[in-house]
Coordinates of C-alpha atoms in Angstrom, one line a residue:
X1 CA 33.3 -50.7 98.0
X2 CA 29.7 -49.7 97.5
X3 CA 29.5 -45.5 96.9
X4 CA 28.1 -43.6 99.9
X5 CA 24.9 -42.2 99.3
X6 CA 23.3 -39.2 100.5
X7 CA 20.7 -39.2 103.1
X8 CA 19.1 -36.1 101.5
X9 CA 19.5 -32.6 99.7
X10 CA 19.4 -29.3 101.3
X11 CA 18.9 -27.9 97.8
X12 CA 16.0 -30.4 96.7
X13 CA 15.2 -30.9 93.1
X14 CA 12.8 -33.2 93.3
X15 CA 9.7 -32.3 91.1
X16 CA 7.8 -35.4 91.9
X17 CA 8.0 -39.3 93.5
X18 CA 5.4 -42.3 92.4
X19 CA 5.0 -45.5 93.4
X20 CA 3.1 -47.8 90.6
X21 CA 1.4 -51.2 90.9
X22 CA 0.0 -52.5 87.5
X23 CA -1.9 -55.2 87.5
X24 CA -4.4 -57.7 85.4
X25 CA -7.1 -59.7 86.0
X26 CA -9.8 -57.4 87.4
X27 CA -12.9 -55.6 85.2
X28 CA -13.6 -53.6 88.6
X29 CA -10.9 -52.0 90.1
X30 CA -11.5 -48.3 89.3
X31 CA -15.1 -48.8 90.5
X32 CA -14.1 -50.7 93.6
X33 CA -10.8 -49.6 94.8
X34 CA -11.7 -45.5 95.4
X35 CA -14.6 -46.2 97.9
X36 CA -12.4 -49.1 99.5
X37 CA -9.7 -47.1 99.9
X38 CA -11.4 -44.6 101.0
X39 CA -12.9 -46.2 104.0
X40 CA -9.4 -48.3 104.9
X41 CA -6.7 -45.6 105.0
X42 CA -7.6 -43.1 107.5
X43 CA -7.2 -39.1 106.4
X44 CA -8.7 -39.4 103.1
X45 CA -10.4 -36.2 102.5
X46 CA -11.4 -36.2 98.8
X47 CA -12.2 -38.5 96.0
X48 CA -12.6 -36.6 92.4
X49 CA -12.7 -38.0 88.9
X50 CA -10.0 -37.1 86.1
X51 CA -11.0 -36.3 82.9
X52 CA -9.9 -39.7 81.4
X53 CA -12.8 -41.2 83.0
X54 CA -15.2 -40.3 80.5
X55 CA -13.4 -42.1 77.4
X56 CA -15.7 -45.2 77.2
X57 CA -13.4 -48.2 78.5
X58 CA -13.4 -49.7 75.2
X59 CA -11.0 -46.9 73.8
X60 CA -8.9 -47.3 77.1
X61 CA -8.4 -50.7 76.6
X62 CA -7.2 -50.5 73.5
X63 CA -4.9 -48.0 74.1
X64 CA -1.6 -48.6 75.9
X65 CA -1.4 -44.7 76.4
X66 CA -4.7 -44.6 78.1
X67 CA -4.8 -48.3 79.5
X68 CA -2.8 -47.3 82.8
X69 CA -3.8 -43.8 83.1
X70 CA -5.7 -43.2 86.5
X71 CA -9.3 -41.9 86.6
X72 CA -9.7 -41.1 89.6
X73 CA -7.9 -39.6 92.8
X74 CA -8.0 -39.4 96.2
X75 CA -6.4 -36.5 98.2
X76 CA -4.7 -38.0 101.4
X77 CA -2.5 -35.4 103.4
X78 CA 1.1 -35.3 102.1
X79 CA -0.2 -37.7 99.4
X80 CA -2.5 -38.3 96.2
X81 CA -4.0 -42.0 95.4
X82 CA -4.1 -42.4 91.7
X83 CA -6.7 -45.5 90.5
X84 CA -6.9 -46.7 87.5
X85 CA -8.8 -50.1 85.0
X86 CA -5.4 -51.7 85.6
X87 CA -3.0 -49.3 88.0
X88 CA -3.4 -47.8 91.0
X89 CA -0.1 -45.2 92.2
X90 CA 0.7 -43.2 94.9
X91 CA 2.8 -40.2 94.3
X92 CA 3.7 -37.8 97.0
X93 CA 2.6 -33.9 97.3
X94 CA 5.4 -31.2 97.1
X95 CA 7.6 -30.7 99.3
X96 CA 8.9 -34.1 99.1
X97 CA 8.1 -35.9 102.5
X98 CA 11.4 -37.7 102.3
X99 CA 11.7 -42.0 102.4
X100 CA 10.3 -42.4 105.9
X101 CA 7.0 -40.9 105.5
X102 CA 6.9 -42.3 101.9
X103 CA 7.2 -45.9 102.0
X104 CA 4.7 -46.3 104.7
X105 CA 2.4 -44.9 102.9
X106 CA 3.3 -47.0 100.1
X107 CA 2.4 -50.2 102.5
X108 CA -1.0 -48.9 103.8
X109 CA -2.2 -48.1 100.4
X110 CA -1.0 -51.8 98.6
X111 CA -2.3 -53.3 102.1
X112 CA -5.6 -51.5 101.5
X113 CA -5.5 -52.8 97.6
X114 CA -5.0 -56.6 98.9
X115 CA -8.0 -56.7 101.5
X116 CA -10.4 -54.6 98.8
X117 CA -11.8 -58.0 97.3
X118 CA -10.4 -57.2 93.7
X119 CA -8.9 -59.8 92.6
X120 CA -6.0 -58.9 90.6
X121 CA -2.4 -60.1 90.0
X122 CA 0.4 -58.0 89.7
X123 CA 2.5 -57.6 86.2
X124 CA 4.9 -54.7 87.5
X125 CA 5.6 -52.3 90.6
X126 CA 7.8 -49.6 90.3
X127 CA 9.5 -46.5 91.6
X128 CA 9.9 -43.2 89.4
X129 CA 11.9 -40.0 90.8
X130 CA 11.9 -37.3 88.7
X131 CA 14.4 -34.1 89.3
X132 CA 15.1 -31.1 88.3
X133 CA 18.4 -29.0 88.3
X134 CA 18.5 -25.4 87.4
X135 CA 21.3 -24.3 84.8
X136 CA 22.0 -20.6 83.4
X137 CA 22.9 -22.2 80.3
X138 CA 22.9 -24.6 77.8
X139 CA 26.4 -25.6 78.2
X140 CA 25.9 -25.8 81.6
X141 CA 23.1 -28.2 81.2
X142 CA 25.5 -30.6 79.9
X143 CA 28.1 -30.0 81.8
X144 CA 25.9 -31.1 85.2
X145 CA 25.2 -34.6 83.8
X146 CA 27.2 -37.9 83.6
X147 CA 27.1 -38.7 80.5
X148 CA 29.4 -37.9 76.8
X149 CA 27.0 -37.9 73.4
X150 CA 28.5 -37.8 69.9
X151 CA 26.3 -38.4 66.8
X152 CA 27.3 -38.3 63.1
X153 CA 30.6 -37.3 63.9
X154 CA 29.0 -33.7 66.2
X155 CA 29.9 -34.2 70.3
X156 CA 26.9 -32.7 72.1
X157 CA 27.8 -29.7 73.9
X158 CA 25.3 -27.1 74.2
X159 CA 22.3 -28.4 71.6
X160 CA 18.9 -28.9 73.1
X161 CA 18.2 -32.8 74.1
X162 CA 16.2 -35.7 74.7
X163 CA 17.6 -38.6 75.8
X164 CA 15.9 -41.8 77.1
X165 CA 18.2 -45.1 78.1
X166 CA 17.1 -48.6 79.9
X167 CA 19.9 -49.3 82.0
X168 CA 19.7 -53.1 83.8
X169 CA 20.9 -53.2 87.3
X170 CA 20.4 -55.2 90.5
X171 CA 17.3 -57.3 88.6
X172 CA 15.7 -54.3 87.7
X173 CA 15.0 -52.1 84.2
X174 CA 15.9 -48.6 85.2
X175 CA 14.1 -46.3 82.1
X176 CA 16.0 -42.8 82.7
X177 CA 15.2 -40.0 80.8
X178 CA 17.0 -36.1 80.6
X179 CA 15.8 -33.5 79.3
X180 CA 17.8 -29.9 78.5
X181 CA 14.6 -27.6 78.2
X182 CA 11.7 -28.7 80.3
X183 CA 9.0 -27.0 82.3
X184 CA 7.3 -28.0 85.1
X185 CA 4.1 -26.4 87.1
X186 CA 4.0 -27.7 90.8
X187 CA 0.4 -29.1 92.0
X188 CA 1.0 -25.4 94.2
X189 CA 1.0 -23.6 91.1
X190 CA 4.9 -23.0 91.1
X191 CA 6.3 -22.9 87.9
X192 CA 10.4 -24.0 87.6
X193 CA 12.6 -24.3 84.5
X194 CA 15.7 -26.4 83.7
X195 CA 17.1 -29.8 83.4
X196 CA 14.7 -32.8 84.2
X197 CA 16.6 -35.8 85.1
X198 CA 13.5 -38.6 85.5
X199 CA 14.7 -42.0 86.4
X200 CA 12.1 -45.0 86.7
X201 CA 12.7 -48.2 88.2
X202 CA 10.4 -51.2 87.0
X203 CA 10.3 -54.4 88.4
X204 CA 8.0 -57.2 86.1
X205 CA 6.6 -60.1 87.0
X206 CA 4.6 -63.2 85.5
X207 CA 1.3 -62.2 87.2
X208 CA 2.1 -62.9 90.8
X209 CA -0.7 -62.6 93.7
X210 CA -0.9 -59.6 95.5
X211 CA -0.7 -62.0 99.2
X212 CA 3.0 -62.3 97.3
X213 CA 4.1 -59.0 96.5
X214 CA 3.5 -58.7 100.3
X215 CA 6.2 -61.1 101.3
X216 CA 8.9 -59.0 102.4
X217 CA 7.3 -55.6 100.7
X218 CA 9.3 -53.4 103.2
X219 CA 12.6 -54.9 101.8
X220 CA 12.1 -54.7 98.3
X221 CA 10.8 -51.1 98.7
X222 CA 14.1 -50.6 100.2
X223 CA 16.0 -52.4 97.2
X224 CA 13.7 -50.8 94.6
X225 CA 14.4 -47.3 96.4
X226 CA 18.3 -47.6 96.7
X227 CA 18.3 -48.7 93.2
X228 CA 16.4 -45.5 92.1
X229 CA 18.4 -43.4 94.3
X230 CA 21.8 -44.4 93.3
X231 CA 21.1 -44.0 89.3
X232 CA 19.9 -40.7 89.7
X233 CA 23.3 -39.7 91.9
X234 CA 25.3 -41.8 88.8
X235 CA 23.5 -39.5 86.5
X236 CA 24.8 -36.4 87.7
X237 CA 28.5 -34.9 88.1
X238 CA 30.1 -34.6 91.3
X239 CA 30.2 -30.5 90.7
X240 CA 26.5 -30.8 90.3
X241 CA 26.3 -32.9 93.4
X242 CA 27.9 -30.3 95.8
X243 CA 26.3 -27.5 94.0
X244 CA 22.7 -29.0 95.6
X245 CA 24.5 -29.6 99.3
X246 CA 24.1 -33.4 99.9
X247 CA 24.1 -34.4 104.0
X248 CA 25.4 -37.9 104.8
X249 CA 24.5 -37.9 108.3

């Protein structure tokens, strides 16, 4: 019997939600994509450069740090449109939107990618969540997540931690990562302290056409989404659960 999930938080902890296509196969996508997308998706209001964008493309290249980072981004409503030599991400604006105003936006902005006139195959799409949960303590830190570390013979229990785990499931790599002391400052300028629970779902692919990806896009948003979901809510105790007021309705 497959868990019941919740249909949102009252208490929300989400720090941020991105959508990722990377891709290969194109020399001209950060030139071409931020005017095209501009003029397809209605409610753009701003296109800026980031920083990045002045490294010469040789050193990006040759960089798998740099090779995916976006240089430019367009401000659009609840949204930000990151575009980069070989990515281009969507990642929503805080407060979270929630699912339904998220993955149409997802679908306008890979629509807009596929009738730009790059030409470009896709490696990998994913979904990343990343949470955070406020704890008074260190002990309580641990005590919020599903999980039980012992290393040389010491049980972790209120020590400061890093922990990052690939997890398979349903076809798809889930990379989550937790960490006890992190800060976080809000694109609003708010500034929150605590536990980050950061959960990234990757699907790859052997370069597969854009015109593909398409084929049934809404549904494997929704598989790529549940996935996410339900490892984040399998990552955290059900004291922790109640504590942030789920509603099933």
């Amino acid at each position: 019997m497959t868990k019941a999930l919740p249909k949102k938080l009252k208490k929300e902890p989400l720090l941020d939600a991105i959508f990722e296509v990377r891709f290969s196969g194109s020399s001209s996508a950060s030139v071409v994509l931020p005017g095209a997308l501009f003029s397809k998706i209605q409610g753009i209001k701003s296109v800026e450069q980031l920083p990045i964008a002045e490294l010469p493309k040789a050193m990006r290249d040759a960089d798998p740090n740099l090779k995916y980072s976006p240089l430019s981004r367009l401000d659009w409503g609840k949204f930000f449109i990151n575009v980069g030599d070989f990515s281009l991400s969507i990642n929503c604006k805080h407060p979270y939107p929630g699912w339904e105003e998220f993955k149409p936006a997802i679908i306008k902005v890979i629509e807009a990618f596929s009738g730009s006139g790059v030409s470009a195959t896709v490696d990998r799409y994913s979904l990343k969540y990343i949470d955070m949960l406020s704890a008074s303590d260190d002990r309580q830190k641990v005590s919020m997540i599903n999980f039980d570390v012992t290393m040389a013979g010491h049980k972790l229990e209120e020590e400061p931690f890093h922990i990052r785990i690939e997890i398979p499931r349903d076809g798809l790599k889930n990379i989550v990562q937790v960490i006890s002391a992190a800060q976080a400052t809000l694109h609003t300028g708010i500034k929150r302290e605590g536990i980050i629970i950061d959960v990234d779902t990757v699907a790859t692919f052997n370069a597969i056409t854009l015109e593909k990806l398409l084929g049934d896009f809404s549904d494997k948003l929704d598989v790529i989404h549940h996935t996410n979901k339900a490892m984040f809510f399998d990552c955290i105790m059900p004291s922790t659960l109640k504590s942030l007021e789920p509603v099933y309705e």
